[in-house]
mmCIF file of C-alpha atoms in Angstrom:
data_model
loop_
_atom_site.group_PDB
_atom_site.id
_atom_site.type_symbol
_atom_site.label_atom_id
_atom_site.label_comp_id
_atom_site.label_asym_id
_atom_site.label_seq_id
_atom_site.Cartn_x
_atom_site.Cartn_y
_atom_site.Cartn_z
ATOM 1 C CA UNK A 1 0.000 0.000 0.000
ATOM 2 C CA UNK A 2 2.950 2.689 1.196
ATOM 3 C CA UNK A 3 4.291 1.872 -2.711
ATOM 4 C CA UNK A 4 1.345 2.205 -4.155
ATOM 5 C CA UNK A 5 0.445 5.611 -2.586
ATOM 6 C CA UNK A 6 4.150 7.119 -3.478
ATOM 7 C CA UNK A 7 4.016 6.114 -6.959
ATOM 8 C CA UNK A 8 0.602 7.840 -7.249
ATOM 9 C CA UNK A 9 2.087 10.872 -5.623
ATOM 10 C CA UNK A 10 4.544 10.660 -8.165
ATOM 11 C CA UNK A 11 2.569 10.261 -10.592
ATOM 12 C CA UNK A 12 0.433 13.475 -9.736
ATOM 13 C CA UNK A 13 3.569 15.899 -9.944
ATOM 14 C CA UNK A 14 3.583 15.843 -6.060
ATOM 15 C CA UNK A 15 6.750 16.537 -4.591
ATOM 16 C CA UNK A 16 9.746 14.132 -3.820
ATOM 17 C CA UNK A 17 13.656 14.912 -4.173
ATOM 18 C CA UNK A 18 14.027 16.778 -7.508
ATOM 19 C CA UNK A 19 11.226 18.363 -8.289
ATOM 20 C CA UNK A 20 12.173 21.564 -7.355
ATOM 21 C CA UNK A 21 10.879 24.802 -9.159
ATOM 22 C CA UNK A 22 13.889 25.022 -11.577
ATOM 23 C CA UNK A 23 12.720 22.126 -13.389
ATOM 24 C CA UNK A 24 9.138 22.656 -13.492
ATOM 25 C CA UNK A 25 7.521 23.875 -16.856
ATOM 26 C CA UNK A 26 5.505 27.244 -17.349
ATOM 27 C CA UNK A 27 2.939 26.859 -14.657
ATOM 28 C CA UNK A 28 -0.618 26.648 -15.951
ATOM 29 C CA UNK A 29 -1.740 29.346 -13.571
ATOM 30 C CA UNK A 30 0.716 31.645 -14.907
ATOM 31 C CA UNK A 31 -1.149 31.524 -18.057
ATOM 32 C CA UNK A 32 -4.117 33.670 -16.796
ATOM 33 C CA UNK A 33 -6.925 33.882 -19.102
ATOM 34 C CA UNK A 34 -5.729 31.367 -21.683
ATOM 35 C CA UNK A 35 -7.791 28.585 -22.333
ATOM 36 C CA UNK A 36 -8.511 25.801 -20.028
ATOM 37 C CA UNK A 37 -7.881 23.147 -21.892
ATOM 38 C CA UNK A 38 -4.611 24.449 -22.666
ATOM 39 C CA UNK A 39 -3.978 24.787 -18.906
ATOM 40 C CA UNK A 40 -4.916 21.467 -18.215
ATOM 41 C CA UNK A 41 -2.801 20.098 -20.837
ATOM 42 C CA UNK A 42 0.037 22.090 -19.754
ATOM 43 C CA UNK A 43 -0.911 20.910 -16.148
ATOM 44 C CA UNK A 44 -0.619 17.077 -16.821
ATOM 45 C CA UNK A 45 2.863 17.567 -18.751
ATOM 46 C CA UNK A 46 4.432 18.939 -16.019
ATOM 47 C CA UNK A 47 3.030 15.929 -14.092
ATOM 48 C CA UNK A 48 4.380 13.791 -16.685
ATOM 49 C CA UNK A 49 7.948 15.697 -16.726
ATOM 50 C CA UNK A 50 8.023 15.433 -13.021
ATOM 51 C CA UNK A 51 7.570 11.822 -12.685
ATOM 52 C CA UNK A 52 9.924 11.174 -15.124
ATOM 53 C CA UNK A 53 12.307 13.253 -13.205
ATOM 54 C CA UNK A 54 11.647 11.248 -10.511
ATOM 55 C CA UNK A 55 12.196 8.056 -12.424
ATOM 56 C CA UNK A 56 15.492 9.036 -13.740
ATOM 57 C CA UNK A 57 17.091 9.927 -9.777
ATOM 58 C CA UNK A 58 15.702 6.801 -8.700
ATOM 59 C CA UNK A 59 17.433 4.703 -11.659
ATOM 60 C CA UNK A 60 20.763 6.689 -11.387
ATOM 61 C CA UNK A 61 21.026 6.351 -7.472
ATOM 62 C CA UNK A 62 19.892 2.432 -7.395
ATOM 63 C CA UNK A 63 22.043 1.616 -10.245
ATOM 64 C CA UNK A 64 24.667 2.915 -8.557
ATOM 65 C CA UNK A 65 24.070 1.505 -5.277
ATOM 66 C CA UNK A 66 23.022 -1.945 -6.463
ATOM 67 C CA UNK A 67 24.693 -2.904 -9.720
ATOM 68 C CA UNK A 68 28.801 -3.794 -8.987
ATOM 69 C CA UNK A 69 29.504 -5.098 -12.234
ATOM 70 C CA UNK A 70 26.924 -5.721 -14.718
ATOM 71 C CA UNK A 71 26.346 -9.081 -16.266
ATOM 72 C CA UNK A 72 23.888 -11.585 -18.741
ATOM 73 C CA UNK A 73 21.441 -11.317 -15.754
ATOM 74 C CA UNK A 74 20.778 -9.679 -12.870
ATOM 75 C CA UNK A 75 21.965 -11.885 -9.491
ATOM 76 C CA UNK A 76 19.577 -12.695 -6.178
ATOM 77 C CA UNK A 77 22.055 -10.024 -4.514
ATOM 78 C CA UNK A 78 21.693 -6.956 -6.975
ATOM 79 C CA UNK A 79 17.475 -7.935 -7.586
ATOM 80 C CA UNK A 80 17.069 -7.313 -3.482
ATOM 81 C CA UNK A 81 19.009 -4.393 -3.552
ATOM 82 C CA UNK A 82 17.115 -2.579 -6.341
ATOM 83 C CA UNK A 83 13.914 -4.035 -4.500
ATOM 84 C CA UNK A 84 15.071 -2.367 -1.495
ATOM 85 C CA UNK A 85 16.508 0.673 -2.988
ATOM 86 C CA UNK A 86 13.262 1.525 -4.700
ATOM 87 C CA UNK A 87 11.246 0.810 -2.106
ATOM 88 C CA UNK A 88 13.261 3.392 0.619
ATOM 89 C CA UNK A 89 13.175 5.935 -2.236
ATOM 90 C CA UNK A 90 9.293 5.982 -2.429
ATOM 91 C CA UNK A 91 9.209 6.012 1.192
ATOM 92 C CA UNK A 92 11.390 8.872 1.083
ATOM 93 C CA UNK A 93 9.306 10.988 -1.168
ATOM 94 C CA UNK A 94 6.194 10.348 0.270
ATOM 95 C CA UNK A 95 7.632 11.086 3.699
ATOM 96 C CA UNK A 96 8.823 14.178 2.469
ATOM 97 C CA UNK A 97 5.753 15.346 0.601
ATOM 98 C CA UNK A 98 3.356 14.752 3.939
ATOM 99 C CA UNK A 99 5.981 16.448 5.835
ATOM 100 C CA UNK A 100 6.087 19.317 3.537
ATOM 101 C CA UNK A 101 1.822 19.075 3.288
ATOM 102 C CA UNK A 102 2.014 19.313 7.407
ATOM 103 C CA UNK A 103 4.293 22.316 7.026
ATOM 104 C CA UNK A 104 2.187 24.036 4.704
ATOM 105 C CA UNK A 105 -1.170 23.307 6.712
ATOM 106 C CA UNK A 106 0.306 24.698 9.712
ATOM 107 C CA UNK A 107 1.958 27.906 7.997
ATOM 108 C CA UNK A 108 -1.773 28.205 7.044
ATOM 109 C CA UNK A 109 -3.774 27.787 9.775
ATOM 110 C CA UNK A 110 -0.720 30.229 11.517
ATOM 111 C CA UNK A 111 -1.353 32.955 9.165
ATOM 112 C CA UNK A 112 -4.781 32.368 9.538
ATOM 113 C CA UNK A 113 -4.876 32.623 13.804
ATOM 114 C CA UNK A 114 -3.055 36.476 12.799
ATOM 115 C CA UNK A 115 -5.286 37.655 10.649
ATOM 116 C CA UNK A 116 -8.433 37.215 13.346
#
């Protein structure tokens, strides 16, 4: 289920290590009055660029945890690894996005207890 959920959150643009605003595309709200279907199309390929993003660290960094010399096929030793090393790395990002979600909700509700 924890997999599941951080491959969705991947898959929605959400957060995780490298998807920081230097890499995003034009944001669809910085398009004002242009056409929503435009927006939304703009919208799900920066989802799509995103998760590929994310895709690419996670190869590079398991590859080079897991794989000491490649071969014909992939040993018991280097198929737990890359199990494992996926597995921490959507852990990771999820952990991260809720944490940064929680930060964000409080910051809110903060801001909101001032203006009262």
């Amino acid at each position: 289920a924890r997999r599941t959920g951080g491959l969705r959150a991947a898959r929605e643009g959400r957060g995780g290590p490298g998807t920081g605003a230097a890499m995003d595309a034009p944001s669809a709200a910085g398009l004002g009055g242009a056409d929503p279907q435009l927006q939304r199309f703009i919208e799900v390929e920066t989802q799509k660029q995103r998760f590929q993003q994310l895709v690419h660290q996670m190869t590079e960094l398991c590859w080079e945890k897991c794989m000491d010399k490649p071969g014909p096929k992939l040993d018991s030793r280097a198929e737990t690894c890359f199990v494992n090393c996926v597995e921490r790395f959507i852990d990771t990002s999820q952990f991260i996005l809720n944490r940064l979600e929680q930060t964000q909700k409080s910051k809110s509700a903060f801001s909101e207890s001032l203006s009262d």
